[in-house]
C-alpha cells in the first residue's frame, strides 16, 4: 500500500469517527452501538479489515441489527431518528472494516454525511459544530487524495503535499461560504417538526425529591456541571451573585428524613403566584439544563410568581403548565429534557408570609419535632441561646455557634439511627443538610417556627447572565419571624456553601459556557428577526441621534461594508494587473535576445554572420571564454522562451540580464587591472 | 457526405458550445441527493445546524467548481501520437501536457469525437513542466481516424463532478488492420530470373555444409561430392544450409464487399508479418496500389499503411498522428 493511500484511509476513518461523535454527543445513541462503532474504528485505524472476505455474513448481521432497531422503534422504546442514526453508524462501521476500494470509500463518506446530518437533528451541542468542521476537513482531504490517487499511475507516489495547499484554500472558502449561506438564507421553515432537545452526555445529578434523607452516600458538591442559566432584570452586575435559589422547603422531620406536610396539588396553570408581589421584583429568565434532571422550578429567594414555562423534549419544544405542590414546590406538569421559564422574586429580605397564611397542617409542622429526639439537642439549644427569644436573633446566634463549633465535611456518615445526634454530639462535622437540620430542630425545640429549604447557593456571571452548577446544591433554614415572614438563615460555614469543585475545572467550564453561549446566540437561536437585524445593520441607519448622546466612536456598519467592497475591488484589480503583467508576450524572447546581444557587444564579443546565440554560446564554451558560464543560463532560457513554450516570467529577464551585466562588468574590470585588452571572441 | 454548413452557423454553434462540460459522478449524485434531503430537513424543522450543514454542502459544490476550473485553466496539450495502432487491440498513445502557472490535479485525457476508447491520466501537473501522458487506446476498426480534439477531464477536488475541457487539435491517426492469425497459406513464392529468387541453386541451399546423402533421381548432379561418392561407391550429394528468403506477392482482390475486405486485409497483414519475420520479401498488390516486394520492418510498415488506407479516400498531404 502506498504512503498516500495509508494516510488517506486513516483520514477517511478518522472523519467517519468524528461524524459518529457528532451524533454520540447527543447522548441518545444506544450504548451497544457506541461500543460496536468504537471497536470498529480502532480496528480500522490499526489497518485491519476483517470484513474483507465476509461481505455476505456482515451484511446479514447488519440486517439483524436493522430488525432489532426496527423492533425497538415499533415497541416505542427507541426514537425513529435515533434508530436511523445508530444504523447509519453501524453501516459506516461495517464499511470501515471492509476492503478499501473506491466504492467503499464513497460509502464511508456518504454514511459520514448522513451521520452529521443525524447529529444536527439529535443535538445542538457546541462540540457538534467542532466535529462537523473536523469531519468536513478530514473527509475533504481524504476525498481529494482519493481523486488524485486514482489518476496517479501505479507505482508512483501520491503528491500529498502538493494537494494540501489548494485544498486548504478551498475548504477555507467553503467554510466562509457556509457561514454566508447560514447568515443570509431566509429562515422560512415549514415547522412541521420543531427543534428538539438532547440530554447530552453525563447523568443528571441535581434532582429534587419529595424527601431529604440525612446520611446516605455520595456527593454532588464537587460536580461542576451547569444546571441553571438565568438572566436577571435588573441586572445586579456582580461577578459572584451569592444568591439563594429556592427549589422547595420541608417542614416534617421524622428523625431520618425531611418531608412535606402537604402533598396535594393546587391545580395546574401557565402562571403560579406563590405570594403577592411588591415593587422592585427581580425578573429572571431561567433555563434549566439537561444536567438538572428534575421537574422543580427554581427561583431566587423569595419566589413570587412563576410561569411561561416551555419544556424541551426529543420531539420538540412546547409550552407547558406548572402546578404548586407541598413545600412551596412548583413543578412542570410535563417531563422534558430541559426547561425554560420566567420567575419574579421579592427583593432580598423577608418573604412577608404570615403564619396564618399557611395551610393548617403546615402551621403545625413548623414546630413539630421527631419522636425520640435526643434531649441534648434542646438542652444545647437552650444553653447556646441563653434566654434569647427573638427568632431571628436566636437563629443567627445558633448559626454562628454551629459554624464556630462544627466543621464542614463532604465525607458522609452513612446510615445511622439518629443522624442529628450523631452530627451534634459524635462526629461534630457534616455537610449543609446536617447544619440546616440541626439549626431548624434546635430552633423548634425552643418554640420557634422554622423549616428546611433546599435549592442552590451561588451564581457566577457568564456572558451577561448567571450560571449555577450542580455542585451549588445547598440546604439552609427558613426562620419564621412574626410580622416579617420567613427569613433565610444559613448555618453552613460560608466557605462551603457553593460548589466545591476544583477551581481550574470551573474556569474551564466557564470558558466552555462562554463559547457555548455565543454558539447558542449566534447559531442555534439565529432566526428571521436576527436576519432582518443583520440586513438593517448593513443598510444605512435611519435612527436620528439624540441631542445629548455623544457621537459613537465606532464606525457605522456601512463603513465596514464599503471597506469590504473596496477591498474586493482592489483584489480584483490586483488580479487583473497580475494577469496582464504575466501574460505571454510573443516578442519578449526576441527583445531579450537583443538585450543580451547588446551586452555582449559592450563586452566586445561580436557574433559572426548568421551565428545564432546558441552557436555563440557553444563557441565561447569551447574557447573557455570567461563570460561563457554567465552566458549559458541566459542562452538556455532564451531558447526555452523562444521555442520551448516556457515564456519568461515576470522580472526574470531583468534578473538574467543583471547577472550577465555583472559578469561583463567584472570581466571588463579584470581586463583593466591586468592592463590588457579584454579577451575578444573571434568572429567566425 | 456532409453538407457544408454556412460559416455563420458554425460561428453561432461555436459560441453556443459551453466552454466546459460538467457531468455528475456516481458519488456526486448521492451527494446531491443527501444535500437535497438536508435542505428539506432544514426547511422543515428550522434547525439551524441543518442550515449550517446545508451551507457547507452547497459551498463545497461551489468550491469544487472553482477548484476544478482553476485546474483546467492555463493548460496546453500537444498530441505526441502512437508508434503503431492496430485495430481492436490496445496501443500506446501519448499526449504532452503542460501548464503555464499553478498546479493541476487528477487530469484524465482522451480523444474527443473519435471512436478511440481509453484514457490516460496524470495525478499532479506542476507549472512549467511538460508531462507526457500515456494511454492505452483501442480503435474498433482499420483505417484513418480523424482526431478533432483532446478532452481533458478532472474530478478534482472531491470527485463529485467531472469537468471537461476540450482542446481543438485536428489530426489523423492511421489504424492498421487487426493482428490476427493467418489461416491461409501465402501461396507459392515467386520464381523467375530476378535476383536470388530466380536461381535454382537457391532452392537447394547455398550456405554452409550440413551433411551428405544419397543423390535422389532428378536432383541436380552439380551437387555430387565426387570424392566421397568414389570412396562410398554410390553417388552422394552435398547438403548445404538453405537460404529461406523467398519473394511473395500478396494480393487483395478487387470487388470485395466491406466485410470480406476487412477480413482479407487482416489476413494479408498477418501473412505479411509472418513472412517478413521469416526473412522473406513481401510485396502487395491491391486494386489501388502495388507495392514492390521488399524485406524488413520498414516494408511491413509500408504494407500496413497501404492496407490501412485500402477502401478509404487518402488525403493529399497524408498527415497522420501515428
Tab-separated table of N, CA and C in Angstrom, chain B residues 2-109:
chain	number	residue	atom	x	y	z
B	2	UNK	N	-21.080	15.026	-45.928
B	2	UNK	CA	-21.540	16.103	-45.061
B	2	UNK	C	-21.917	17.322	-45.882
B	3	UNK	N	-22.992	17.936	-45.424
B	3	UNK	CA	-23.357	19.188	-46.111
B	3	UNK	C	-22.508	20.313	-45.549
B	4	UNK	N	-22.162	21.209	-46.374
B	4	UNK	CA	-21.301	22.314	-45.938
B	4	UNK	C	-22.182	23.374	-45.274
B	5	UNK	N	-21.984	23.549	-43.999
B	5	UNK	CA	-22.804	24.498	-43.266
B	5	UNK	C	-22.285	25.902	-43.486
B	6	UNK	N	-23.171	26.862	-43.458
B	6	UNK	CA	-22.696	28.233	-43.591
B	6	UNK	C	-21.763	28.589	-42.448
B	7	UNK	N	-20.829	29.440	-42.730
B	7	UNK	CA	-19.820	29.772	-41.724
B	7	UNK	C	-20.448	30.472	-40.526
B	8	UNK	N	-21.490	31.264	-40.792
B	8	UNK	CA	-22.099	31.967	-39.654
B	8	UNK	C	-22.730	31.000	-38.680
B	9	UNK	N	-23.271	29.911	-39.224
B	9	UNK	CA	-23.883	28.898	-38.363
B	9	UNK	C	-22.817	28.195	-37.529
B	10	UNK	N	-21.681	27.940	-38.154
B	10	UNK	CA	-20.577	27.330	-37.405
B	10	UNK	C	-20.115	28.251	-36.288
B	11	UNK	N	-20.104	29.566	-36.617
B	11	UNK	CA	-19.687	30.532	-35.578
B	11	UNK	C	-20.686	30.543	-34.421
B	12	UNK	N	-21.973	30.522	-34.775
B	12	UNK	CA	-23.006	30.529	-33.738
B	12	UNK	C	-22.890	29.276	-32.871
B	13	UNK	N	-22.676	28.166	-33.537
B	13	UNK	CA	-22.565	26.916	-32.784
B	13	UNK	C	-21.354	26.928	-31.870
B	14	UNK	N	-20.264	27.482	-32.391
B	14	UNK	CA	-19.073	27.524	-31.544
B	14	UNK	C	-19.265	28.462	-30.360
B	15	UNK	N	-20.072	29.520	-30.599
B	15	UNK	CA	-20.337	30.430	-29.468
B	15	UNK	C	-21.272	29.795	-28.451
B	16	UNK	N	-22.203	29.017	-28.944
B	16	UNK	CA	-23.170	28.402	-28.043
B	16	UNK	C	-22.586	27.197	-27.301
B	17	UNK	N	-21.518	26.659	-27.836
B	17	UNK	CA	-20.930	25.481	-27.207
B	17	UNK	C	-20.336	25.872	-25.856
B	18	UNK	N	-20.723	25.196	-24.815
B	18	UNK	CA	-20.178	25.588	-23.500
B	18	UNK	C	-18.675	25.346	-23.448
B	19	UNK	N	-17.960	26.245	-22.786
B	19	UNK	CA	-16.505	26.079	-22.720
B	19	UNK	C	-16.106	24.850	-21.910
B	20	UNK	N	-16.958	24.477	-20.995
B	20	UNK	CA	-16.676	23.289	-20.178
B	20	UNK	C	-17.953	22.448	-20.134
B	21	UNK	N	-17.766	21.175	-20.028
B	21	UNK	CA	-18.927	20.318	-19.807
B	21	UNK	C	-18.796	19.694	-18.434
B	22	UNK	N	-19.933	19.487	-17.818
B	22	UNK	CA	-19.944	19.017	-16.446
B	22	UNK	C	-20.798	17.757	-16.368
B	23	UNK	N	-20.265	16.771	-15.684
B	23	UNK	CA	-21.012	15.534	-15.505
B	23	UNK	C	-20.934	15.149	-14.038
B	24	UNK	N	-22.064	14.771	-13.503
B	24	UNK	CA	-22.094	14.388	-12.089
B	24	UNK	C	-21.658	12.937	-11.975
B	25	UNK	N	-20.728	12.692	-11.068
B	25	UNK	CA	-20.262	11.313	-10.880
B	25	UNK	C	-21.269	10.552	-10.011
B	26	UNK	N	-20.987	9.287	-9.815
B	26	UNK	CA	-21.909	8.464	-9.029
B	26	UNK	C	-21.977	8.949	-7.582
B	27	UNK	N	-20.801	9.184	-7.006
B	27	UNK	CA	-20.792	9.658	-5.618
B	27	UNK	C	-21.383	11.072	-5.558
B	28	UNK	N	-21.192	11.831	-6.655
B	28	UNK	CA	-21.754	13.185	-6.703
B	28	UNK	C	-23.272	13.154	-6.701
B	29	UNK	N	-23.838	12.180	-7.390
B	29	UNK	CA	-25.305	12.067	-7.418
B	29	UNK	C	-25.838	11.813	-6.000
B	30	UNK	N	-25.196	10.897	-5.308
B	30	UNK	CA	-25.644	10.610	-3.939
B	30	UNK	C	-25.450	11.835	-3.053
B	31	UNK	N	-24.334	12.527	-3.275
B	31	UNK	CA	-24.060	13.752	-2.504
B	31	UNK	C	-25.182	14.770	-2.714
B	32	UNK	N	-25.601	14.920	-3.951
B	32	UNK	CA	-26.661	15.892	-4.238
B	32	UNK	C	-27.984	15.462	-3.610
B	33	UNK	N	-28.242	14.156	-3.627
B	33	UNK	CA	-29.480	13.668	-3.006
B	33	UNK	C	-29.462	13.958	-1.501
B	34	UNK	N	-28.299	13.682	-0.873
B	34	UNK	CA	-28.186	13.958	0.569
B	34	UNK	C	-28.332	15.456	0.828
B	35	UNK	N	-27.729	16.276	-0.025
B	35	UNK	CA	-27.840	17.727	0.139
B	35	UNK	C	-29.296	18.164	0.036
B	36	UNK	N	-29.990	17.590	-0.921
B	36	UNK	CA	-31.407	17.914	-1.084
B	36	UNK	C	-32.188	17.506	0.171
B	37	UNK	N	-31.861	16.333	0.692
B	37	UNK	CA	-32.542	15.865	1.903
B	37	UNK	C	-32.259	16.757	3.095
B	38	UNK	N	-30.998	17.154	3.240
B	38	UNK	CA	-30.651	18.048	4.347
B	38	UNK	C	-31.373	19.390	4.186
B	39	UNK	N	-31.486	19.860	2.936
B	39	UNK	CA	-32.194	21.116	2.684
B	39	UNK	C	-33.655	21.005	3.080
B	40	UNK	N	-34.262	19.878	2.716
B	40	UNK	CA	-35.668	19.672	3.097
B	40	UNK	C	-35.814	19.635	4.612
B	41	UNK	N	-34.867	18.926	5.240
B	41	UNK	CA	-34.912	18.833	6.697
B	41	UNK	C	-34.761	20.196	7.344
B	42	UNK	N	-33.851	21.010	6.799
B	42	UNK	CA	-33.631	22.342	7.366
B	42	UNK	C	-34.877	23.203	7.207
B	43	UNK	N	-35.464	23.155	6.012
B	43	UNK	CA	-36.669	23.960	5.778
B	43	UNK	C	-37.821	23.481	6.657
B	44	UNK	N	-37.870	22.178	6.850
B	44	UNK	CA	-38.982	21.633	7.613
B	44	UNK	C	-38.873	21.964	9.097
B	45	UNK	N	-37.685	21.699	9.650
B	45	UNK	CA	-37.552	21.815	11.099
B	45	UNK	C	-37.093	23.203	11.537
B	46	UNK	N	-36.460	23.936	10.624
B	46	UNK	CA	-35.883	25.219	11.032
B	46	UNK	C	-34.659	25.024	11.912
B	47	UNK	N	-34.117	23.811	11.904
B	47	UNK	CA	-32.933	23.513	12.715
B	47	UNK	C	-31.727	24.234	12.111
B	48	UNK	N	-31.168	25.139	12.882
B	48	UNK	CA	-30.069	25.943	12.347
B	48	UNK	C	-28.839	25.113	12.042
B	49	UNK	N	-28.654	24.017	12.762
B	49	UNK	CA	-27.488	23.177	12.470
B	49	UNK	C	-27.626	22.531	11.097
B	50	UNK	N	-28.867	22.211	10.753
B	50	UNK	CA	-29.076	21.661	9.401
B	50	UNK	C	-28.828	22.740	8.356
B	51	UNK	N	-29.194	23.988	8.668
B	51	UNK	CA	-28.886	25.085	7.742
B	51	UNK	C	-27.369	25.235	7.582
B	52	UNK	N	-26.677	25.092	8.707
B	52	UNK	CA	-25.211	25.206	8.661
B	52	UNK	C	-24.619	24.088	7.802
B	53	UNK	N	-25.127	22.888	8.019
B	53	UNK	CA	-24.644	21.740	7.238
B	53	UNK	C	-24.983	21.920	5.761
B	54	UNK	N	-26.189	22.412	5.509
B	54	UNK	CA	-26.596	22.636	4.120
B	54	UNK	C	-25.687	23.679	3.465
B	55	UNK	N	-25.375	24.728	4.218
B	55	UNK	CA	-24.464	25.754	3.694
B	55	UNK	C	-23.114	25.165	3.365
B	56	UNK	N	-22.626	24.284	4.232
B	56	UNK	CA	-21.321	23.664	3.995
B	56	UNK	C	-21.368	22.774	2.754
B	57	UNK	N	-22.437	22.010	2.620
B	57	UNK	CA	-22.551	21.113	1.465
B	57	UNK	C	-22.624	21.911	0.163
B	58	UNK	N	-23.425	22.975	0.166
B	58	UNK	CA	-23.546	23.778	-1.057
B	58	UNK	C	-22.244	24.515	-1.354
B	59	UNK	N	-21.583	24.988	-0.310
B	59	UNK	CA	-20.302	25.680	-0.522
B	59	UNK	C	-19.270	24.741	-1.114
B	60	UNK	N	-19.312	23.481	-0.656
B	60	UNK	CA	-18.350	22.526	-1.213
B	60	UNK	C	-18.616	22.306	-2.702
B	61	UNK	N	-19.876	22.373	-3.093
B	61	UNK	CA	-20.191	22.239	-4.526
B	61	UNK	C	-19.583	23.412	-5.297
B	62	UNK	N	-19.752	24.627	-4.756
B	62	UNK	CA	-19.215	25.809	-5.431
B	62	UNK	C	-17.690	25.757	-5.461
B	63	UNK	N	-17.102	25.410	-4.312
B	63	UNK	CA	-15.631	25.341	-4.243
B	63	UNK	C	-15.123	24.269	-5.206
B	64	UNK	N	-15.844	23.189	-5.298
B	64	UNK	CA	-15.455	22.122	-6.219
B	64	UNK	C	-15.416	22.656	-7.649
B	65	UNK	N	-16.443	23.451	-8.008
B	65	UNK	CA	-16.471	24.028	-9.348
B	65	UNK	C	-15.321	24.983	-9.592
B	66	UNK	N	-15.019	25.807	-8.595
B	66	UNK	CA	-13.945	26.799	-8.766
B	66	UNK	C	-12.585	26.109	-8.871
B	67	UNK	N	-12.339	25.147	-7.983
B	67	UNK	CA	-11.032	24.478	-7.999
B	67	UNK	C	-10.831	23.667	-9.277
B	68	UNK	N	-11.890	23.029	-9.743
B	68	UNK	CA	-11.732	22.251	-10.977
B	68	UNK	C	-11.513	23.188	-12.169
B	69	UNK	N	-12.139	24.369	-12.122
B	69	UNK	CA	-11.928	25.327	-13.206
B	69	UNK	C	-10.478	25.821	-13.202
B	70	UNK	N	-9.967	26.097	-12.005
B	70	UNK	CA	-8.564	26.529	-11.906
B	70	UNK	C	-7.635	25.435	-12.403
B	71	UNK	N	-8.075	24.206	-12.222
B	71	UNK	CA	-7.265	23.067	-12.653
B	71	UNK	C	-7.163	23.002	-14.182
B	72	UNK	N	-8.243	23.374	-14.849
B	72	UNK	CA	-8.284	23.213	-16.310
B	72	UNK	C	-7.779	24.451	-17.042
B	73	UNK	N	-7.549	25.520	-16.304
B	73	UNK	CA	-7.049	26.734	-16.966
B	73	UNK	C	-5.545	26.637	-17.202
B	74	UNK	N	-5.081	27.480	-18.084
B	74	UNK	CA	-3.644	27.609	-18.387
B	74	UNK	C	-3.027	26.276	-18.800
B	75	UNK	N	-3.830	25.412	-19.368
B	75	UNK	CA	-3.309	24.124	-19.827
B	75	UNK	C	-3.027	24.193	-21.319
B	76	UNK	N	-2.021	23.494	-21.758
B	76	UNK	CA	-1.832	23.333	-23.197
B	76	UNK	C	-1.504	21.868	-23.466
B	77	UNK	N	-2.045	21.384	-24.554
B	77	UNK	CA	-1.926	19.964	-24.873
B	77	UNK	C	-1.325	19.819	-26.270
B	78	UNK	N	-0.442	18.898	-26.383
B	78	UNK	CA	0.156	18.570	-27.676
B	78	UNK	C	0.010	17.069	-27.851
B	79	UNK	N	-0.360	16.695	-29.085
B	79	UNK	CA	-0.555	15.267	-29.334
B	79	UNK	C	0.768	14.669	-29.782
B	80	UNK	N	1.284	13.716	-29.018
B	80	UNK	CA	2.543	13.061	-29.401
B	80	UNK	C	2.245	11.900	-30.347
B	81	UNK	N	1.165	11.196	-30.097
B	81	UNK	CA	0.749	10.151	-31.020
B	81	UNK	C	1.153	8.764	-30.576
B	82	UNK	N	1.039	7.819	-31.533
B	82	UNK	CA	1.328	6.408	-31.228
B	82	UNK	C	2.365	5.891	-32.211
B	83	UNK	N	3.107	4.864	-31.795
B	83	UNK	CA	4.077	4.239	-32.707
B	83	UNK	C	3.348	3.444	-33.772
B	84	UNK	N	2.422	2.665	-33.359
B	84	UNK	CA	1.618	1.891	-34.303
B	84	UNK	C	0.301	1.555	-33.635
B	85	UNK	N	-0.766	1.755	-34.381
B	85	UNK	CA	-2.083	1.484	-33.816
B	85	UNK	C	-2.738	0.382	-34.626
B	86	UNK	N	-3.047	-0.707	-33.967
B	86	UNK	CA	-3.716	-1.823	-34.624
B	86	UNK	C	-5.158	-1.888	-34.145
B	87	UNK	N	-6.034	-2.229	-35.036
B	87	UNK	CA	-7.453	-2.253	-34.699
B	87	UNK	C	-7.737	-3.332	-33.650
B	88	UNK	N	-8.650	-3.003	-32.745
B	88	UNK	CA	-9.179	-3.940	-31.752
B	88	UNK	C	-8.129	-4.495	-30.800
B	89	UNK	N	-7.076	-3.751	-30.612
B	89	UNK	CA	-6.140	-4.134	-29.564
B	89	UNK	C	-5.525	-2.842	-29.015
B	90	UNK	N	-5.269	-2.805	-27.700
B	90	UNK	CA	-4.767	-1.566	-27.100
B	90	UNK	C	-3.408	-1.179	-27.677
B	91	UNK	N	-3.271	0.083	-27.919
B	91	UNK	CA	-1.969	0.596	-28.377
B	91	UNK	C	-1.626	1.831	-27.542
B	92	UNK	N	-0.337	2.060	-27.396
B	92	UNK	CA	0.123	3.181	-26.570
B	92	UNK	C	-0.031	4.481	-27.344
B	93	UNK	N	-0.697	5.422	-26.720
B	93	UNK	CA	-0.902	6.732	-27.344
B	93	UNK	C	-0.447	7.771	-26.324
B	94	UNK	N	0.154	8.861	-26.799
B	94	UNK	CA	0.734	9.829	-25.866
B	94	UNK	C	0.296	11.242	-26.199
B	95	UNK	N	0.093	12.011	-25.125
B	95	UNK	CA	-0.109	13.447	-25.256
B	95	UNK	C	0.937	14.141	-24.368
B	96	UNK	N	1.338	15.310	-24.771
B	96	UNK	CA	2.234	16.110	-23.926
B	96	UNK	C	1.410	17.241	-23.337
B	97	UNK	N	1.447	17.329	-22.027
B	97	UNK	CA	0.582	18.260	-21.309
B	97	UNK	C	1.463	19.211	-20.510
B	98	UNK	N	1.171	20.493	-20.598
B	98	UNK	CA	1.951	21.455	-19.805
B	98	UNK	C	1.019	22.543	-19.298
B	99	UNK	N	1.549	23.320	-18.357
B	99	UNK	CA	0.712	24.303	-17.691
B	99	UNK	C	1.509	25.571	-17.502
B	100	UNK	N	0.889	26.707	-17.803
B	100	UNK	CA	1.564	28.000	-17.705
B	100	UNK	C	1.942	28.316	-16.282
B	101	UNK	N	0.970	28.348	-15.407
B	101	UNK	CA	1.277	28.524	-13.984
B	101	UNK	C	0.179	27.907	-13.146
B	102	UNK	N	0.502	27.675	-11.881
B	102	UNK	CA	-0.432	26.990	-10.991
B	102	UNK	C	-0.305	25.486	-11.131
B	103	UNK	N	-1.053	24.803	-10.293
B	103	UNK	CA	-0.995	23.341	-10.304
B	103	UNK	C	-2.270	22.765	-10.909
B	104	UNK	N	-2.159	21.565	-11.365
B	104	UNK	CA	-3.345	20.845	-11.827
B	104	UNK	C	-3.300	19.438	-11.237
B	105	UNK	N	-4.469	18.911	-10.939
B	105	UNK	CA	-4.532	17.605	-10.294
B	105	UNK	C	-5.532	16.714	-11.030
B	106	UNK	N	-5.258	15.447	-10.979
B	106	UNK	CA	-6.199	14.405	-11.405
B	106	UNK	C	-6.778	14.687	-12.792
B	107	UNK	N	-5.895	14.805	-13.770
B	107	UNK	CA	-6.367	15.068	-15.127
B	107	UNK	C	-6.463	13.748	-15.891
B	108	UNK	N	-7.531	13.615	-16.626
B	108	UNK	CA	-7.722	12.438	-17.465
B	108	UNK	C	-7.844	12.901	-18.904
B	109	UNK	N	-7.061	12.303	-19.798
B	109	UNK	CA	-7.047	12.732	-21.189
B	109	UNK	C	-7.642	11.651	-22.079
